[in-house]
Amino acid sequence: MSADTMQMRVQAIRDRMAAACARVGRDPSEVTLLPVSKTFDDAAIREAVSLGFHRFGENRTQEIAQKAPLLQDCQIQWVVIGQLQTNKAKDVARLAHELQSLDRLELAEALDRRLQGEGRSIDVLVQVKTSPEESKSGLEASGLNQFLRELSRFDTLRVKGLMTMAELTQDPQAVRACFAKLRQLRDLARQEAIAGISLERLSMGMSGDFELAIEEGSTEIRVGSAMFGSRASSA
Ligand SMILES: *Cc1c(COP(=O)(O)O)cnc(C)c1O
């Protein structure tokens, strides 16, 4: 892939982001583009770094561990966005700048313990299930406020907001409903004013649905294929 091609893809994404913002009267500077580099190699990531990106989303800690040594000169901040087994907390504590898929207390406790050991703290987003699909991961919406209260006791976890994945469907209304639900949950949680938690960030929207997410209040879209090209495997 030539540099021009990725640059053109990024420009096309930025144009779509700006158009979505314009439709609902939002300022484009309110929405961040997080490149999702899972399955793409260090050369592709370097190309993105040359375009000004420094945070990259990955869904497996093993992949970060493989790529990080090859990209040490790039000052990359790795963002974990995938469902995580508790035994991976150690790798997150060592490698990640941020975790967007925090969905249970057991994982928070393991992370806190490992982060204390590393003398580090990280930004976290709570992943909430907004889709009716059985397979989708994330905390059940009904447990969100209780979970946020429990998280406020971990000094190593800076809770910044919420993340979701929309239902996998061709029906835009169903997708939009998932994004609207996350924003509503955020607004309700804010009313409870849980100590030290502001929830300004909403990570929602991917290559196929980010315009809808922006229209519903997303502050960060996670984009893989629209930026890097189609993935060989369905990671
Ligand atoms: C892969 C992935 C993305 C990006 O998906 P694309 O459709 O390639 O943009 C976003 N979020 C999560 C959690 C992912 O696993």
PDB file of C-alpha atoms and ligand atoms in Angstrom:
ATOM      1  CA  MET A   1       0.000   0.000   0.000  1.00  0.00           C
ATOM      2  CA  SER A   2       1.529   3.353  -0.934  1.00  0.00           C
ATOM      3  CA  ALA A   3       1.656   6.294   1.448  1.00  0.00           C
ATOM      4  CA  ASP A   4      -0.675   8.173  -0.863  1.00  0.00           C
ATOM      5  CA  THR A   5      -3.285   5.510  -0.552  1.00  0.00           C
ATOM      6  CA  MET A   6      -3.398   5.542   3.224  1.00  0.00           C
ATOM      7  CA  GLN A   7      -3.279   9.302   3.206  1.00  0.00           C
ATOM      8  CA  MET A   8      -6.204   9.377   0.791  1.00  0.00           C
ATOM      9  CA  ARG A   9      -8.138   6.918   2.900  1.00  0.00           C
ATOM     10  CA  VAL A  10      -7.574   8.990   5.993  1.00  0.00           C
ATOM     11  CA  GLN A  11      -8.711  12.094   4.124  1.00  0.00           C
ATOM     12  CA  ALA A  12     -11.852  10.274   2.980  1.00  0.00           C
ATOM     13  CA  ILE A  13     -12.564   9.228   6.581  1.00  0.00           C
ATOM     14  CA  ARG A  14     -12.018  12.793   7.799  1.00  0.00           C
ATOM     15  CA  ASP A  15     -14.409  14.081   5.119  1.00  0.00           C
ATOM     16  CA  ARG A  16     -17.075  11.589   6.204  1.00  0.00           C
ATOM     17  CA  MET A  17     -16.501  12.552   9.856  1.00  0.00           C
ATOM     18  CA  ALA A  18     -16.859  16.244   9.035  1.00  0.00           C
ATOM     19  CA  ALA A  19     -20.053  15.637   7.041  1.00  0.00           C
ATOM     20  CA  ALA A  20     -21.580  13.644   9.916  1.00  0.00           C
ATOM     21  CA  CYS A  21     -20.637  16.411  12.368  1.00  0.00           C
ATOM     22  CA  ALA A  22     -22.157  19.045  10.082  1.00  0.00           C
ATOM     23  CA  ARG A  23     -25.463  17.160   9.902  1.00  0.00           C
ATOM     24  CA  VAL A  24     -25.932  17.459  13.667  1.00  0.00           C
ATOM     25  CA  GLY A  25     -24.131  20.725  14.299  1.00  0.00           C
ATOM     26  CA  ARG A  26     -21.091  19.280  16.026  1.00  0.00           C
ATOM     27  CA  ASP A  27     -17.546  20.594  15.835  1.00  0.00           C
ATOM     28  CA  PRO A  28     -15.296  18.021  14.067  1.00  0.00           C
ATOM     29  CA  SER A  29     -12.595  18.636  16.681  1.00  0.00           C
ATOM     30  CA  GLU A  30     -14.852  16.853  19.224  1.00  0.00           C
ATOM     31  CA  VAL A  31     -14.351  13.513  17.480  1.00  0.00           C
ATOM     32  CA  THR A  32     -11.094  11.546  17.492  1.00  0.00           C
ATOM     33  CA  LEU A  33     -10.077   8.967  14.920  1.00  0.00           C
ATOM     34  CA  LEU A  34      -8.489   5.909  16.553  1.00  0.00           C
ATOM     35  CA  PRO A  35      -6.795   3.682  13.970  1.00  0.00           C
ATOM     36  CA  VAL A  36      -7.355  -0.026  14.664  1.00  0.00           C
ATOM     37  CA  SER A  37      -4.226  -1.838  13.528  1.00  0.00           C
ATOM     38  CA  LYS A  38      -5.128  -5.430  14.478  1.00  0.00           C
ATOM     39  CA  THR A  39      -3.840  -7.905  11.864  1.00  0.00           C
ATOM     40  CA  PHE A  40      -1.851  -5.150  10.101  1.00  0.00           C
ATOM     41  CA  ASP A  41       1.928  -5.223  10.292  1.00  0.00           C
ATOM     42  CA  ASP A  42       4.495  -2.825  11.669  1.00  0.00           C
ATOM     43  CA  ALA A  43       5.083  -1.294   8.224  1.00  0.00           C
ATOM     44  CA  ALA A  44       1.433  -0.285   7.956  1.00  0.00           C
ATOM     45  CA  ILE A  45       1.547   1.166  11.454  1.00  0.00           C
ATOM     46  CA  ARG A  46       4.704   3.113  10.586  1.00  0.00           C
ATOM     47  CA  GLU A  47       2.908   4.560   7.605  1.00  0.00           C
ATOM     48  CA  ALA A  48       0.095   5.702   9.880  1.00  0.00           C
ATOM     49  CA  VAL A  49       2.643   7.172  12.310  1.00  0.00           C
ATOM     50  CA  SER A  50       4.068   9.190   9.412  1.00  0.00           C
ATOM     51  CA  LEU A  51       0.570  10.629   8.941  1.00  0.00           C
ATOM     52  CA  GLY A  52       0.540  11.817  12.542  1.00  0.00           C
ATOM     53  CA  PHE A  53      -1.141   8.973  14.450  1.00  0.00           C
ATOM     54  CA  HIS A  54       0.313   7.808  17.763  1.00  0.00           C
ATOM     55  CA  ARG A  55      -2.486   5.819  19.400  1.00  0.00           C
ATOM     56  CA  PHE A  56      -3.445   2.471  17.909  1.00  0.00           C
ATOM     57  CA  GLY A  57      -6.229   0.081  18.822  1.00  0.00           C
ATOM     58  CA  GLU A  58      -5.485  -3.641  19.072  1.00  0.00           C
ATOM     59  CA  ASN A  59      -7.728  -6.383  20.351  1.00  0.00           C
ATOM     60  CA  ARG A  60      -5.114  -8.921  21.447  1.00  0.00           C
ATOM     61  CA  THR A  61      -2.296  -8.247  23.899  1.00  0.00           C
ATOM     62  CA  GLN A  62      -0.169 -10.896  22.164  1.00  0.00           C
ATOM     63  CA  GLU A  63      -0.245  -8.795  19.023  1.00  0.00           C
ATOM     64  CA  ILE A  64       0.866  -5.683  20.914  1.00  0.00           C
ATOM     65  CA  ALA A  65       3.717  -7.673  22.459  1.00  0.00           C
ATOM     66  CA  GLN A  66       4.848  -8.705  18.969  1.00  0.00           C
ATOM     67  CA  LYS A  67       4.571  -5.269  17.378  1.00  0.00           C
ATOM     68  CA  ALA A  68       5.770  -2.996  20.179  1.00  0.00           C
ATOM     69  CA  PRO A  69       9.467  -3.978  19.998  1.00  0.00           C
ATOM     70  CA  LEU A  70       9.477  -3.329  16.230  1.00  0.00           C
ATOM     71  CA  LEU A  71       8.052   0.161  16.726  1.00  0.00           C
ATOM     72  CA  GLN A  72       9.937   1.322  19.794  1.00  0.00           C
ATOM     73  CA  ASP A  73      11.111   4.508  18.099  1.00  0.00           C
ATOM     74  CA  CYS A  74       7.517   5.573  17.287  1.00  0.00           C
ATOM     75  CA  GLN A  75       6.295   6.429  20.829  1.00  0.00           C
ATOM     76  CA  ILE A  76       3.063   4.531  20.278  1.00  0.00           C
ATOM     77  CA  GLN A  77       0.284   4.422  22.847  1.00  0.00           C
ATOM     78  CA  TRP A  78      -1.477   1.061  22.573  1.00  0.00           C
ATOM     79  CA  VAL A  79      -5.185   0.967  23.198  1.00  0.00           C
ATOM     80  CA  VAL A  80      -6.726  -2.422  23.994  1.00  0.00           C
ATOM     81  CA  ILE A  81     -10.220  -2.672  22.499  1.00  0.00           C
ATOM     82  CA  GLY A  82     -10.897  -6.420  22.527  1.00  0.00           C
ATOM     83  CA  GLN A  83     -12.556  -8.748  24.975  1.00  0.00           C
ATOM     84  CA  LEU A  84      -9.988  -9.685  27.581  1.00  0.00           C
ATOM     85  CA  GLN A  85      -9.420 -12.780  29.674  1.00  0.00           C
ATOM     86  CA  THR A  86      -8.471 -11.940  33.241  1.00  0.00           C
ATOM     87  CA  ASN A  87      -5.123 -13.662  32.855  1.00  0.00           C
ATOM     88  CA  LYS A  88      -4.171 -10.988  30.288  1.00  0.00           C
ATOM     89  CA  ALA A  89      -4.308  -8.219  32.923  1.00  0.00           C
ATOM     90  CA  LYS A  90      -0.569  -8.508  33.406  1.00  0.00           C
ATOM     91  CA  ASP A  91       0.087  -7.809  29.712  1.00  0.00           C
ATOM     92  CA  VAL A  92      -2.283  -4.848  29.702  1.00  0.00           C
ATOM     93  CA  ALA A  93      -0.547  -3.408  32.746  1.00  0.00           C
ATOM     94  CA  ARG A  94       2.821  -3.758  31.037  1.00  0.00           C
ATOM     95  CA  LEU A  95       1.975  -2.752  27.470  1.00  0.00           C
ATOM     96  CA  ALA A  96      -1.187  -0.702  27.219  1.00  0.00           C
ATOM     97  CA  HIS A  97      -1.798   3.000  27.616  1.00  0.00           C
ATOM     98  CA  GLU A  98      -5.534   2.518  27.728  1.00  0.00           C
ATOM     99  CA  LEU A  99      -8.197  -0.180  27.912  1.00  0.00           C
ATOM    100  CA  GLN A 100     -11.596   0.330  26.278  1.00  0.00           C
ATOM    101  CA  SER A 101     -13.068  -3.102  27.001  1.00  0.00           C
ATOM    102  CA  LEU A 102     -13.349  -3.115  30.788  1.00  0.00           C
ATOM    103  CA  ASP A 103     -16.531  -5.073  31.474  1.00  0.00           C
ATOM    104  CA  ARG A 104     -16.285  -6.783  34.868  1.00  0.00           C
ATOM    105  CA  LEU A 105     -15.035  -6.347  38.392  1.00  0.00           C
ATOM    106  CA  GLU A 106     -12.795  -9.386  38.319  1.00  0.00           C
ATOM    107  CA  LEU A 107     -10.840  -7.829  35.460  1.00  0.00           C
ATOM    108  CA  ALA A 108     -10.661  -4.438  37.203  1.00  0.00           C
ATOM    109  CA  GLU A 109      -9.274  -6.073  40.342  1.00  0.00           C
ATOM    110  CA  ALA A 110      -6.654  -8.024  38.412  1.00  0.00           C
ATOM    111  CA  LEU A 111      -5.656  -4.908  36.459  1.00  0.00           C
ATOM    112  CA  ASP A 112      -5.386  -2.809  39.592  1.00  0.00           C
ATOM    113  CA  ARG A 113      -3.132  -5.368  41.233  1.00  0.00           C
ATOM    114  CA  ARG A 114      -0.866  -5.631  38.161  1.00  0.00           C
ATOM    115  CA  LEU A 115      -0.759  -1.865  37.629  1.00  0.00           C
ATOM    116  CA  GLN A 116       0.223  -1.320  41.252  1.00  0.00           C
ATOM    117  CA  GLY A 117       3.050  -3.767  40.638  1.00  0.00           C
ATOM    118  CA  GLU A 118       4.167  -1.778  37.586  1.00  0.00           C
ATOM    119  CA  GLY A 119       3.695   1.561  39.356  1.00  0.00           C
ATOM    120  CA  ARG A 120       1.412   2.708  36.544  1.00  0.00           C
ATOM    121  CA  SER A 121      -2.145   3.849  35.986  1.00  0.00           C
ATOM    122  CA  ILE A 122      -4.153   3.740  32.749  1.00  0.00           C
ATOM    123  CA  ASP A 123      -7.216   5.311  31.174  1.00  0.00           C
ATOM    124  CA  VAL A 124     -10.176   2.953  30.923  1.00  0.00           C
ATOM    125  CA  LEU A 125     -13.538   2.959  29.211  1.00  0.00           C
ATOM    126  CA  VAL A 126     -16.303   0.642  30.359  1.00  0.00           C
ATOM    127  CA  GLN A 127     -17.624  -1.500  27.540  1.00  0.00           C
ATOM    128  CA  VAL A 128     -21.392  -1.730  27.687  1.00  0.00           C
ATOM    129  CA  LYS A 129     -23.593  -4.189  25.825  1.00  0.00           C
ATOM    130  CA  THR A 130     -26.120  -2.153  23.865  1.00  0.00           C
ATOM    131  CA  SER A 131     -27.078  -4.820  21.364  1.00  0.00           C
ATOM    132  CA  PRO A 132     -29.636  -7.588  21.839  1.00  0.00           C
ATOM    133  CA  GLU A 133     -27.263 -10.146  20.292  1.00  0.00           C
ATOM    134  CA  GLU A 134     -26.194 -12.892  22.687  1.00  0.00           C
ATOM    135  CA  SER A 135     -22.617 -12.975  21.438  1.00  0.00           C
ATOM    136  CA  LYS A 136     -21.782  -9.316  22.008  1.00  0.00           C
ATOM    137  CA  SER A 137     -19.468  -8.676  24.908  1.00  0.00           C
ATOM    138  CA  GLY A 138     -19.763  -5.913  27.438  1.00  0.00           C
ATOM    139  CA  LEU A 139     -21.340  -5.167  30.761  1.00  0.00           C
ATOM    140  CA  GLU A 140     -25.139  -5.413  30.959  1.00  0.00           C
ATOM    141  CA  ALA A 141     -26.519  -1.878  30.898  1.00  0.00           C
ATOM    142  CA  SER A 142     -28.537  -2.413  34.070  1.00  0.00           C
ATOM    143  CA  GLY A 143     -25.331  -2.948  36.050  1.00  0.00           C
ATOM    144  CA  LEU A 144     -23.493   0.140  34.825  1.00  0.00           C
ATOM    145  CA  ASN A 145     -23.939   2.594  37.679  1.00  0.00           C
ATOM    146  CA  GLN A 146     -23.147  -0.011  40.310  1.00  0.00           C
ATOM    147  CA  PHE A 147     -20.034  -1.000  38.362  1.00  0.00           C
ATOM    148  CA  LEU A 148     -18.900   2.634  38.068  1.00  0.00           C
ATOM    149  CA  ARG A 149     -19.261   3.082  41.820  1.00  0.00           C
ATOM    150  CA  GLU A 150     -17.121  -0.015  42.380  1.00  0.00           C
ATOM    151  CA  LEU A 151     -14.466   1.261  39.963  1.00  0.00           C
ATOM    152  CA  SER A 152     -14.052   4.538  41.820  1.00  0.00           C
ATOM    153  CA  ARG A 153     -11.982   2.750  44.460  1.00  0.00           C
ATOM    154  CA  PHE A 154      -9.173   1.754  42.059  1.00  0.00           C
ATOM    155  CA  ASP A 155      -6.562   4.525  41.920  1.00  0.00           C
ATOM    156  CA  THR A 156      -4.814   2.911  38.966  1.00  0.00           C
ATOM    157  CA  LEU A 157      -7.877   3.002  36.692  1.00  0.00           C
ATOM    158  CA  ARG A 158      -8.856   6.439  35.366  1.00  0.00           C
ATOM    159  CA  VAL A 159     -12.421   5.987  34.159  1.00  0.00           C
ATOM    160  CA  LYS A 160     -12.940   8.300  31.173  1.00  0.00           C
ATOM    161  CA  GLY A 161     -16.109   7.070  29.529  1.00  0.00           C
ATOM    162  CA  LEU A 162     -17.960   4.262  27.832  1.00  0.00           C
ATOM    163  CA  MET A 163     -17.458   2.096  24.781  1.00  0.00           C
ATOM    164  CA  THR A 164     -19.813  -0.086  22.775  1.00  0.00           C
ATOM    165  CA  MET A 165     -20.097  -2.145  19.629  1.00  0.00           C
ATOM    166  CA  ALA A 166     -23.370  -1.841  17.742  1.00  0.00           C
ATOM    167  CA  GLU A 167     -25.494  -4.738  16.673  1.00  0.00           C
ATOM    168  CA  LEU A 168     -24.176  -6.442  13.539  1.00  0.00           C
ATOM    169  CA  THR A 169     -27.043  -5.787  11.170  1.00  0.00           C
ATOM    170  CA  GLN A 170     -27.851  -4.024   7.895  1.00  0.00           C
ATOM    171  CA  ASP A 171     -30.608  -2.089   9.646  1.00  0.00           C
ATOM    172  CA  PRO A 172     -29.311   1.437  10.340  1.00  0.00           C
ATOM    173  CA  GLN A 173     -32.107   2.135  12.826  1.00  0.00           C
ATOM    174  CA  ALA A 174     -31.021  -0.809  14.970  1.00  0.00           C
ATOM    175  CA  VAL A 175     -27.401   0.347  14.811  1.00  0.00           C
ATOM    176  CA  ARG A 176     -28.355   3.916  15.667  1.00  0.00           C
ATOM    177  CA  ALA A 177     -30.398   2.663  18.623  1.00  0.00           C
ATOM    178  CA  CYS A 178     -27.278   1.027  20.115  1.00  0.00           C
ATOM    179  CA  PHE A 179     -25.335   4.289  19.919  1.00  0.00           C
ATOM    180  CA  ALA A 180     -28.217   6.340  21.297  1.00  0.00           C
ATOM    181  CA  LYS A 181     -28.507   3.892  24.169  1.00  0.00           C
ATOM    182  CA  LEU A 182     -24.848   4.325  25.149  1.00  0.00           C
ATOM    183  CA  ARG A 183     -25.215   8.090  25.179  1.00  0.00           C
ATOM    184  CA  GLN A 184     -28.375   7.855  27.306  1.00  0.00           C
ATOM    185  CA  LEU A 185     -26.640   5.520  29.748  1.00  0.00           C
ATOM    186  CA  ARG A 186     -23.782   7.995  30.003  1.00  0.00           C
ATOM    187  CA  ASP A 187     -26.172  10.874  30.662  1.00  0.00           C
ATOM    188  CA  LEU A 188     -27.982   8.895  33.374  1.00  0.00           C
ATOM    189  CA  ALA A 189     -24.726   7.847  35.029  1.00  0.00           C
ATOM    190  CA  ARG A 190     -23.578  11.467  35.011  1.00  0.00           C
ATOM    191  CA  GLN A 191     -26.698  12.526  36.889  1.00  0.00           C
ATOM    192  CA  GLU A 192     -25.636  10.215  39.699  1.00  0.00           C
ATOM    193  CA  ALA A 193     -22.345  12.146  39.923  1.00  0.00           C
ATOM    194  CA  ILE A 194     -20.252   9.166  40.911  1.00  0.00           C
ATOM    195  CA  ALA A 195     -17.112  10.309  42.713  1.00  0.00           C
ATOM    196  CA  GLY A 196     -14.232  11.234  40.453  1.00  0.00           C
ATOM    197  CA  ILE A 197     -15.837   9.922  37.263  1.00  0.00           C
ATOM    198  CA  SER A 198     -16.761  12.371  34.500  1.00  0.00           C
ATOM    199  CA  LEU A 199     -17.463  10.086  31.522  1.00  0.00           C
ATOM    200  CA  GLU A 200     -16.677  12.647  28.843  1.00  0.00           C
ATOM    201  CA  ARG A 201     -15.680  10.028  26.285  1.00  0.00           C
ATOM    202  CA  LEU A 202     -17.945   7.809  24.184  1.00  0.00           C
ATOM    203  CA  SER A 203     -16.039   5.346  21.990  1.00  0.00           C
ATOM    204  CA  MET A 204     -18.467   4.153  19.351  1.00  0.00           C
ATOM    205  CA  GLY A 205     -18.495   3.669  15.604  1.00  0.00           C
ATOM    206  CA  MET A 206     -16.338   1.561  13.284  1.00  0.00           C
ATOM    207  CA  SER A 207     -15.595   1.641   9.521  1.00  0.00           C
ATOM    208  CA  GLY A 208     -19.127   0.665   8.551  1.00  0.00           C
ATOM    209  CA  ASP A 209     -21.178   2.701  10.987  1.00  0.00           C
ATOM    210  CA  PHE A 210     -19.200   5.658  12.300  1.00  0.00           C
ATOM    211  CA  GLU A 211     -21.374   8.353  10.754  1.00  0.00           C
ATOM    212  CA  LEU A 212     -24.366   7.118  12.742  1.00  0.00           C
ATOM    213  CA  ALA A 213     -22.214   6.985  15.870  1.00  0.00           C
ATOM    214  CA  ILE A 214     -21.036  10.574  15.385  1.00  0.00           C
ATOM    215  CA  GLU A 215     -24.604  11.730  14.870  1.00  0.00           C
ATOM    216  CA  GLU A 216     -25.454  10.075  18.204  1.00  0.00           C
ATOM    217  CA  GLY A 217     -22.614  11.710  20.135  1.00  0.00           C
ATOM    218  CA  SER A 218     -19.489   9.603  19.634  1.00  0.00           C
ATOM    219  CA  THR A 219     -16.250  11.278  20.704  1.00  0.00           C
ATOM    220  CA  GLU A 220     -14.018   8.565  19.268  1.00  0.00           C
ATOM    221  CA  ILE A 221     -14.429   6.252  16.304  1.00  0.00           C
ATOM    222  CA  ARG A 222     -12.380   3.052  16.031  1.00  0.00           C
ATOM    223  CA  VAL A 223     -11.488   2.531  12.393  1.00  0.00           C
ATOM    224  CA  GLY A 224      -9.625  -0.453  10.946  1.00  0.00           C
ATOM    225  CA  SER A 225     -10.492  -1.492   7.414  1.00  0.00           C
ATOM    226  CA  ALA A 226     -11.500   1.947   6.098  1.00  0.00           C
ATOM    227  CA  MET A 227      -7.985   3.136   6.908  1.00  0.00           C
ATOM    228  CA  PHE A 228      -5.710   0.102   6.523  1.00  0.00           C
ATOM    229  CA  GLY A 229      -7.609  -1.937   3.927  1.00  0.00           C
ATOM    230  CA  SER A 230      -9.585  -5.130   4.331  1.00  0.00           C
ATOM    231  CA  ARG A 231      -8.321  -7.703   6.814  1.00  0.00           C
ATOM    232  CA  ALA A 232      -7.370 -11.166   5.614  1.00  0.00           C
ATOM    233  CA  SER A 233      -8.763 -12.836   8.716  1.00  0.00           C
ATOM    234  CA  SER A 234     -11.822 -11.836  10.695  1.00  0.00           C
ATOM    235  CA  ALA A 235     -10.055 -10.829  13.903  1.00  0.00           C
TER     236      ALA A 235
HETATM  237  C1  LIG B   1     -11.823  -4.553  14.668  1.00  0.00           C
HETATM  238  C2  LIG B   1     -12.478  -3.610  15.575  1.00  0.00           C
HETATM  239  C3  LIG B   1     -12.800  -2.312  15.148  1.00  0.00           C
HETATM  240  C4  LIG B   1     -12.543  -1.791  13.745  1.00  0.00           C
HETATM  241  O1  LIG B   1     -13.316  -2.466  12.810  1.00  0.00           O
HETATM  242  P1  LIG B   1     -13.377  -1.996  11.280  1.00  0.00           P
HETATM  243  O2  LIG B   1     -14.683  -2.502  10.826  1.00  0.00           O
HETATM  244  O3  LIG B   1     -12.227  -2.636  10.601  1.00  0.00           O
HETATM  245  O4  LIG B   1     -13.289  -0.529  11.262  1.00  0.00           O
HETATM  246  C5  LIG B   1     -13.392  -1.461  16.083  1.00  0.00           C
HETATM  247  N1  LIG B   1     -13.667  -1.860  17.346  1.00  0.00           N
HETATM  248  C6  LIG B   1     -13.370  -3.093  17.770  1.00  0.00           C
HETATM  249  C7  LIG B   1     -13.696  -3.459  19.185  1.00  0.00           C
HETATM  250  C8  LIG B   1     -12.785  -4.016  16.917  1.00  0.00           C
HETATM  251  O5  LIG B   1     -12.495  -5.246  17.357  1.00  0.00           O
END
